[in-house]
Short mmCIF file of C-alpha atoms in Angstrom, two decimals:
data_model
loop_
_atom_site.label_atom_id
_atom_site.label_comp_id
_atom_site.label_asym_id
_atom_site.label_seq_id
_atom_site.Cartn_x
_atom_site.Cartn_y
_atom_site.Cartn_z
CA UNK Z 15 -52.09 39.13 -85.36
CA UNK Z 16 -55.26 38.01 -87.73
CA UNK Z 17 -54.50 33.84 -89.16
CA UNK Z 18 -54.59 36.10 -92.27
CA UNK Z 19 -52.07 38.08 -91.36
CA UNK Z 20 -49.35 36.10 -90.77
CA UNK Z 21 -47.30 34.95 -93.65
CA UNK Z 22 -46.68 31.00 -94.37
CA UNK Z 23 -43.11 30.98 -93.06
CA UNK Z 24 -44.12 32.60 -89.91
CA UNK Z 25 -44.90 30.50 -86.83
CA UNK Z 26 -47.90 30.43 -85.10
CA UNK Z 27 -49.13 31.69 -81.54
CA UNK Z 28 -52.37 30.48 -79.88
CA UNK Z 29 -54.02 33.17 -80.34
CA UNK Z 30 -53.15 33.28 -83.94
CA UNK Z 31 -54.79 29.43 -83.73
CA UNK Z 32 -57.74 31.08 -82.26
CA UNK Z 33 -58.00 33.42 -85.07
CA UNK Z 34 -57.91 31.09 -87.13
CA UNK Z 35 -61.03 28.85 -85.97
CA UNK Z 36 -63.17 31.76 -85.10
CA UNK Z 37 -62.86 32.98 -88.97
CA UNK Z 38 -63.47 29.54 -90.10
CA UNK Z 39 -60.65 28.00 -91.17
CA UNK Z 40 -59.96 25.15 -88.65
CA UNK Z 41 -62.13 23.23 -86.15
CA UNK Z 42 -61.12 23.25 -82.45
CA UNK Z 43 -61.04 20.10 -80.77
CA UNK Z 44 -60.71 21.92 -77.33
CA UNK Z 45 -60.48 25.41 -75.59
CA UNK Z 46 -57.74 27.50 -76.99
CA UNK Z 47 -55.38 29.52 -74.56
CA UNK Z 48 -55.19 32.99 -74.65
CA UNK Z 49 -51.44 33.46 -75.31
CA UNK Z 50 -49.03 34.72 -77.42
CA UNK Z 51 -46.51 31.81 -76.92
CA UNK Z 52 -45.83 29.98 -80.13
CA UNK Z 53 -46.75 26.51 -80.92
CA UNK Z 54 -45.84 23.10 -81.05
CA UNK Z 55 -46.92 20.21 -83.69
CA UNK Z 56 -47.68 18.61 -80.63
CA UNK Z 57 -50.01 21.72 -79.64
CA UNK Z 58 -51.85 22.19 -83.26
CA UNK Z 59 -52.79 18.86 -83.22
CA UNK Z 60 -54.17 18.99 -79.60
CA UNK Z 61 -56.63 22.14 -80.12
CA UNK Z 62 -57.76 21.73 -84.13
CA UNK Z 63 -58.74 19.02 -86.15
CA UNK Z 64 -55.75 18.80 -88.78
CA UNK Z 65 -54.69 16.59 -91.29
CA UNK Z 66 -51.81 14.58 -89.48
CA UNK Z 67 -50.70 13.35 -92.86
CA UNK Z 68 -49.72 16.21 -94.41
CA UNK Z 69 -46.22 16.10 -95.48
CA UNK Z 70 -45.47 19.51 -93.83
CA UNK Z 71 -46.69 18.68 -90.77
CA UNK Z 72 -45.66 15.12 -90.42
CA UNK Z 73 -42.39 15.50 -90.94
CA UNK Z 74 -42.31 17.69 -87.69
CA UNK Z 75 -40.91 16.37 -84.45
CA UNK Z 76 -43.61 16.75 -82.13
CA UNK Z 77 -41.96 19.08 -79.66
CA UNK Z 78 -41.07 21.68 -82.73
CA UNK Z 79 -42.28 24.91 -83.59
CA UNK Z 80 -45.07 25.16 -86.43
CA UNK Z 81 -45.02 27.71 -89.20
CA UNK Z 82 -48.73 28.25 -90.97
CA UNK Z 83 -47.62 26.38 -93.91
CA UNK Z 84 -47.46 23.39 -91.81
CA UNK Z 85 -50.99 23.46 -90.82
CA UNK Z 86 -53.87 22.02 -92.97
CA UNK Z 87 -57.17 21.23 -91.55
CA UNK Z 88 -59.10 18.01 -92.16
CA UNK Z 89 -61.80 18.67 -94.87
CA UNK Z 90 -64.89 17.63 -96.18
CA UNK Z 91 -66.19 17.96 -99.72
CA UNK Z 92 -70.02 19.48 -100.27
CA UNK Z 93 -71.54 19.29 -103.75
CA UNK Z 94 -73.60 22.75 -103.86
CA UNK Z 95 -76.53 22.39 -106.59
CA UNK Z 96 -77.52 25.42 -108.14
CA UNK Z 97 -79.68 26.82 -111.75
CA UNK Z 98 -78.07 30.04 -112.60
CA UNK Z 99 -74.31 31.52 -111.71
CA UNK Z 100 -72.64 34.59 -113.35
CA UNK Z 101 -69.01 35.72 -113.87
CA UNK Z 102 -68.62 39.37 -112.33
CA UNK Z 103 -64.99 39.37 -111.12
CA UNK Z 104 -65.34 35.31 -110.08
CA UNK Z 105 -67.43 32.31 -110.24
CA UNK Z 106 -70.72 33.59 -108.17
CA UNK Z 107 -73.56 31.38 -107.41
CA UNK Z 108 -76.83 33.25 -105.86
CA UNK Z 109 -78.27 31.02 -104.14
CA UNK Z 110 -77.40 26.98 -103.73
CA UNK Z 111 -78.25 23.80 -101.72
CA UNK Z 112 -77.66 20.72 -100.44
CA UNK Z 113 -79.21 18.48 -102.53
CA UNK Z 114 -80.92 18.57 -106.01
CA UNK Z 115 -84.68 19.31 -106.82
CA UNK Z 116 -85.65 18.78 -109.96
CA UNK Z 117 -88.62 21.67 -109.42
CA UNK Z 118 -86.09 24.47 -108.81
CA UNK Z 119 -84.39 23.67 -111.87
CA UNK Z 120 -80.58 23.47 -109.71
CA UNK Z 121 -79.61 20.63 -112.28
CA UNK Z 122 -75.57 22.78 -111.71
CA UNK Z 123 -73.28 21.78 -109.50
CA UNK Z 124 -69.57 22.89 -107.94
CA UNK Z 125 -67.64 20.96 -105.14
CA UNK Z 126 -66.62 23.48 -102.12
CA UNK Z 127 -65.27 22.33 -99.60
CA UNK Z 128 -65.33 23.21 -95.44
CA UNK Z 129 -63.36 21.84 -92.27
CA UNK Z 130 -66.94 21.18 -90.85
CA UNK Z 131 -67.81 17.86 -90.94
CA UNK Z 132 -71.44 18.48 -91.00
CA UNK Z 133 -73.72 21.79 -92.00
CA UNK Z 134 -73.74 24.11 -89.53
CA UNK Z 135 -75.18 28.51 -89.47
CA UNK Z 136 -72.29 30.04 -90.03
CA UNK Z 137 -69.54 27.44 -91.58
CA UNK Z 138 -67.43 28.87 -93.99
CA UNK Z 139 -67.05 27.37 -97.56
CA UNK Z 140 -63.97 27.05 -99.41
CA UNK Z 141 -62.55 26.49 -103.01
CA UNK Z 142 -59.58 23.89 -102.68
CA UNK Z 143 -59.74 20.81 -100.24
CA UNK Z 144 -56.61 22.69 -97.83
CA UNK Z 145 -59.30 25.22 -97.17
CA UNK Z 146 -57.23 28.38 -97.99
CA UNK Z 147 -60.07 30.00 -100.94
CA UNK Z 148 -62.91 31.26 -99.42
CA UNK Z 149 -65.67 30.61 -101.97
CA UNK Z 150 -66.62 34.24 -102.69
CA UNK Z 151 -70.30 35.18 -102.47
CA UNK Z 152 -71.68 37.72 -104.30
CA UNK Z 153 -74.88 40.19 -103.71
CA UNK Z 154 -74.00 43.41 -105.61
CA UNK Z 155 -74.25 43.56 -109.45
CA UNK Z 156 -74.91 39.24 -110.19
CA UNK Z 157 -77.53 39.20 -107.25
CA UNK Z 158 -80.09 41.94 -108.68
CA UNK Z 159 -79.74 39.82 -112.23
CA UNK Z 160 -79.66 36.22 -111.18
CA UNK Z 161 -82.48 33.94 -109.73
CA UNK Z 162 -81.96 33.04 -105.86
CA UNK Z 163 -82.52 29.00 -105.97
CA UNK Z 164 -83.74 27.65 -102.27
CA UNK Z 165 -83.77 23.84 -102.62
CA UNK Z 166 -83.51 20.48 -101.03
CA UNK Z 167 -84.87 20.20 -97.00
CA UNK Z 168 -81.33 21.08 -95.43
CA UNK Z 169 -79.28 24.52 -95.78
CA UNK Z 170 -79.38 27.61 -98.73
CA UNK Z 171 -76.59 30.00 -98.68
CA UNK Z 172 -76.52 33.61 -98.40
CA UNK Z 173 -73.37 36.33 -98.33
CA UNK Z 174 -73.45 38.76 -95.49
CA UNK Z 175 -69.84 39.79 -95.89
CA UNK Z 176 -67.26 38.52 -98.74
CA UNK Z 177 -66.58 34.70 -97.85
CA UNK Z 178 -69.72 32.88 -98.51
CA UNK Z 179 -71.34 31.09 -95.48
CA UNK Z 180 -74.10 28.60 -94.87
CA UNK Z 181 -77.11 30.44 -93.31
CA UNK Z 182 -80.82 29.99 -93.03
CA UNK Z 183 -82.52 26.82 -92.91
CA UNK Z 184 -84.62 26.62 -96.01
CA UNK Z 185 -86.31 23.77 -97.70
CA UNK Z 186 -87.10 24.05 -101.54
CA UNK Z 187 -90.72 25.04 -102.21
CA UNK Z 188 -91.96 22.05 -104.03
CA UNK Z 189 -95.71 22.46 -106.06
CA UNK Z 190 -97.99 20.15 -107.67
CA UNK Z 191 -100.29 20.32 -110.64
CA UNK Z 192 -104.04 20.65 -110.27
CA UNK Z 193 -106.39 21.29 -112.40
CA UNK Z 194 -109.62 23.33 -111.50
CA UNK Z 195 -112.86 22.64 -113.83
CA UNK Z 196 -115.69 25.32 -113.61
CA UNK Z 197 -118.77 23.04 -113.88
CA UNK Z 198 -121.12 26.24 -113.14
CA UNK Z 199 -122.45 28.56 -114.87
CA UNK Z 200 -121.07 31.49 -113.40
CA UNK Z 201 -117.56 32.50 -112.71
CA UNK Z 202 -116.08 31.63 -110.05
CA UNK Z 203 -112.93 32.04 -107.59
CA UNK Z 204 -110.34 29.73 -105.84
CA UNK Z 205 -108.33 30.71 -102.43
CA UNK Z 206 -105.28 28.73 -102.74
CA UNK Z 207 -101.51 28.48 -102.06
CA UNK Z 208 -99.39 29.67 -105.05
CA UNK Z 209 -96.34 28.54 -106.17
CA UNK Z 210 -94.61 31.33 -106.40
CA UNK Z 211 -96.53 33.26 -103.57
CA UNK Z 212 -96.67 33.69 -99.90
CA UNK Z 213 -96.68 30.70 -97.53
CA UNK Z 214 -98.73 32.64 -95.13
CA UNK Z 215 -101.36 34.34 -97.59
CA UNK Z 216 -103.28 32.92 -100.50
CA UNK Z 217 -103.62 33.78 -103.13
CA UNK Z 218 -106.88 34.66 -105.19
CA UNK Z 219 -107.77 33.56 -109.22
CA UNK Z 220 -110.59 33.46 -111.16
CA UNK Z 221 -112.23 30.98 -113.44
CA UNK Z 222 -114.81 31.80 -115.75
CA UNK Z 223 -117.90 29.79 -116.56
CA UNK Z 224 -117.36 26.94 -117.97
CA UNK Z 225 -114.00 26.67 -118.35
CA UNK Z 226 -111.17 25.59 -116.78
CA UNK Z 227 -107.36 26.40 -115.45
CA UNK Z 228 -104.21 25.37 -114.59
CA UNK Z 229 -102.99 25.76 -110.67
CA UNK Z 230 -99.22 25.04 -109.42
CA UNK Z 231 -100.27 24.68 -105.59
CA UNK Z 232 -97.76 24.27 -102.92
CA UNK Z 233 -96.67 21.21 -101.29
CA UNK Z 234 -99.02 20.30 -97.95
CA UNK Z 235 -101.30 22.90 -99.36
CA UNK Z 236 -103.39 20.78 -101.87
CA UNK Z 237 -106.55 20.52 -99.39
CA UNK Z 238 -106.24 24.38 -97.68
CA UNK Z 239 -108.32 26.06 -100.51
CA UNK Z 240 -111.65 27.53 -101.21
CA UNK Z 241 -113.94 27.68 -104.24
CA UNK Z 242 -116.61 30.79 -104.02
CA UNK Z 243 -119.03 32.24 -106.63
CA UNK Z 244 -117.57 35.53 -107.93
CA UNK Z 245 -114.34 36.81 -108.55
CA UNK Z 246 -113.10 37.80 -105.13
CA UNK Z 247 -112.97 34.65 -102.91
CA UNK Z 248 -114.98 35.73 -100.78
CA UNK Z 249 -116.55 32.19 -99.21
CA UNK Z 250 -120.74 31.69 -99.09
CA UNK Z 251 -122.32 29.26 -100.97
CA UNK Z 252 -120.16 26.74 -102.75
CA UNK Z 253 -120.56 26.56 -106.70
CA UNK Z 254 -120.18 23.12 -109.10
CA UNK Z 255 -116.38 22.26 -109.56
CA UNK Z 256 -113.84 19.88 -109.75
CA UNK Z 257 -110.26 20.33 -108.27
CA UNK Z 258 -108.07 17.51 -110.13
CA UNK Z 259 -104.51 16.66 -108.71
CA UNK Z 260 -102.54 15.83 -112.37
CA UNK Z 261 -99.85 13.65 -110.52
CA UNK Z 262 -96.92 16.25 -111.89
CA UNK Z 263 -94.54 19.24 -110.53
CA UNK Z 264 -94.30 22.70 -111.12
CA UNK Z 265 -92.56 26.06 -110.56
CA UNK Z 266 -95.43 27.99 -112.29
CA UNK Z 267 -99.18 27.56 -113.76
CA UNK Z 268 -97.48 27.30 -116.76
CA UNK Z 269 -95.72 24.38 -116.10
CA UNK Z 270 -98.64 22.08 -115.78
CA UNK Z 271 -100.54 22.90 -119.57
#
């Protein structure tokens, strides 16, 4: 039988133990037996990381048998920054991370909670501190609405069945203002990394003669750019400019007038 399955006032079996770290709700310390024999306090505290002081479990004699009631795991609290949620049938967040960025706007926050110590692909996230909520993920109706926010340089989180999980490495794709001056007659082009474009492909925009615009360029892309003559960035000959770092943050072009 599934850890779900069984009800609170039902002992557990190793195997239901087993069940019950490989859908993410305890930690083993060691290898689990394959067996249907029930266990012992003395067992559950030898094969997953629990919470000793739990009044249900410490008032056990270690040589009696367990019911699932009895058994909380140790658990950590993470503080999951995020800009926009929405309220379908439950408190969704699209897209969160580790640690706040001012430049993805995740100023939001809400405490889940995991018997994983540390991040890890694949950990499951919780409501309460006993780790008995999943934190519910969402990507139907609130994910074609609601803005996906990748941020900090640690873990974003992503739904690929209905308890939300930690997956994908990500870091937050932080921009700077710069300011491009067309000191030429003629218009002119700039290859460059866009905020809000591919990290593999540049982009391609056009200043006129004369004049001047506004650039949000990625982070560790400010010198991997190329000024032409013309509209298309094509290369050649390089025309009269000036490329001007403004010393501020972005999300958009926008963001830097």
């Amino acid at each position: 039988m599934s850890w779900d399955g069984l009800a609170n006032n039902q002992t557990v079996s190793f195997n239901n133990l087993q069940n019950a770290v490989t859908n993410g709700y305890f930690v083993a310390l060691t290898g689990i037996p394959v067996s249907t024999e029930q266990i012992t306090k003395s067992d559950a505290s030898t094969y997953v990381n629990l919470d000793t002081g739990y009044a249900p479990y410490a008032g056990k004699a270690s040589n009696q048998l367990v019911v699932k009631s009895n058994l909380r795991p140790v658990s950590y609290s993470y503080t999951i920054y995020y800009e926009e949620a929405c309220y379908y049938d439950g408190f969704y967040i699209e897209g969160g991370a580790a640690s706040a960025d001012i430049a993805c706007s995740n100023a939001l926050t809400i405490t889940l909670y995991s018997p994983s110590s540390s991040f890890v692909a694949g950990m499951k996230l919780f409501y309460d501190s006993a780790c008995s909520n999943f934190w519910y993920g969402d990507t139907g109706g609130c994910g074609d609405y609601y803005k996906v926010i990748v941020a900090g340089t640690t873990y974003s989180f992503s739904y690929p069945d209905s308890s939300s999980t930690v997956s994908n490495i990500n870091t937050c794709q932080t921009c700077s203002c710069f300011l491009l001056e067309n000191t030429d007659s003629v218009d002119i082009s700039i290859s460059f990394y866009d905020c809000n474009g591919s990290t593999t492909t540049p982009e391609c925009n056009i200043c006129a003669a004369s004049s001047q615009i506004y650039l949000c360029i990625q982070d560790g892309q400010h010198t991997n750019y190329t000024v032409s003559y013309g509209t298309n960035c094509s290369g050649g000959a390089t025309p009269s400019y000036t490329l001007t770092a403004l010393g501020t943050t972005c999300n958009n072009s926008g963001d830097c007038i």
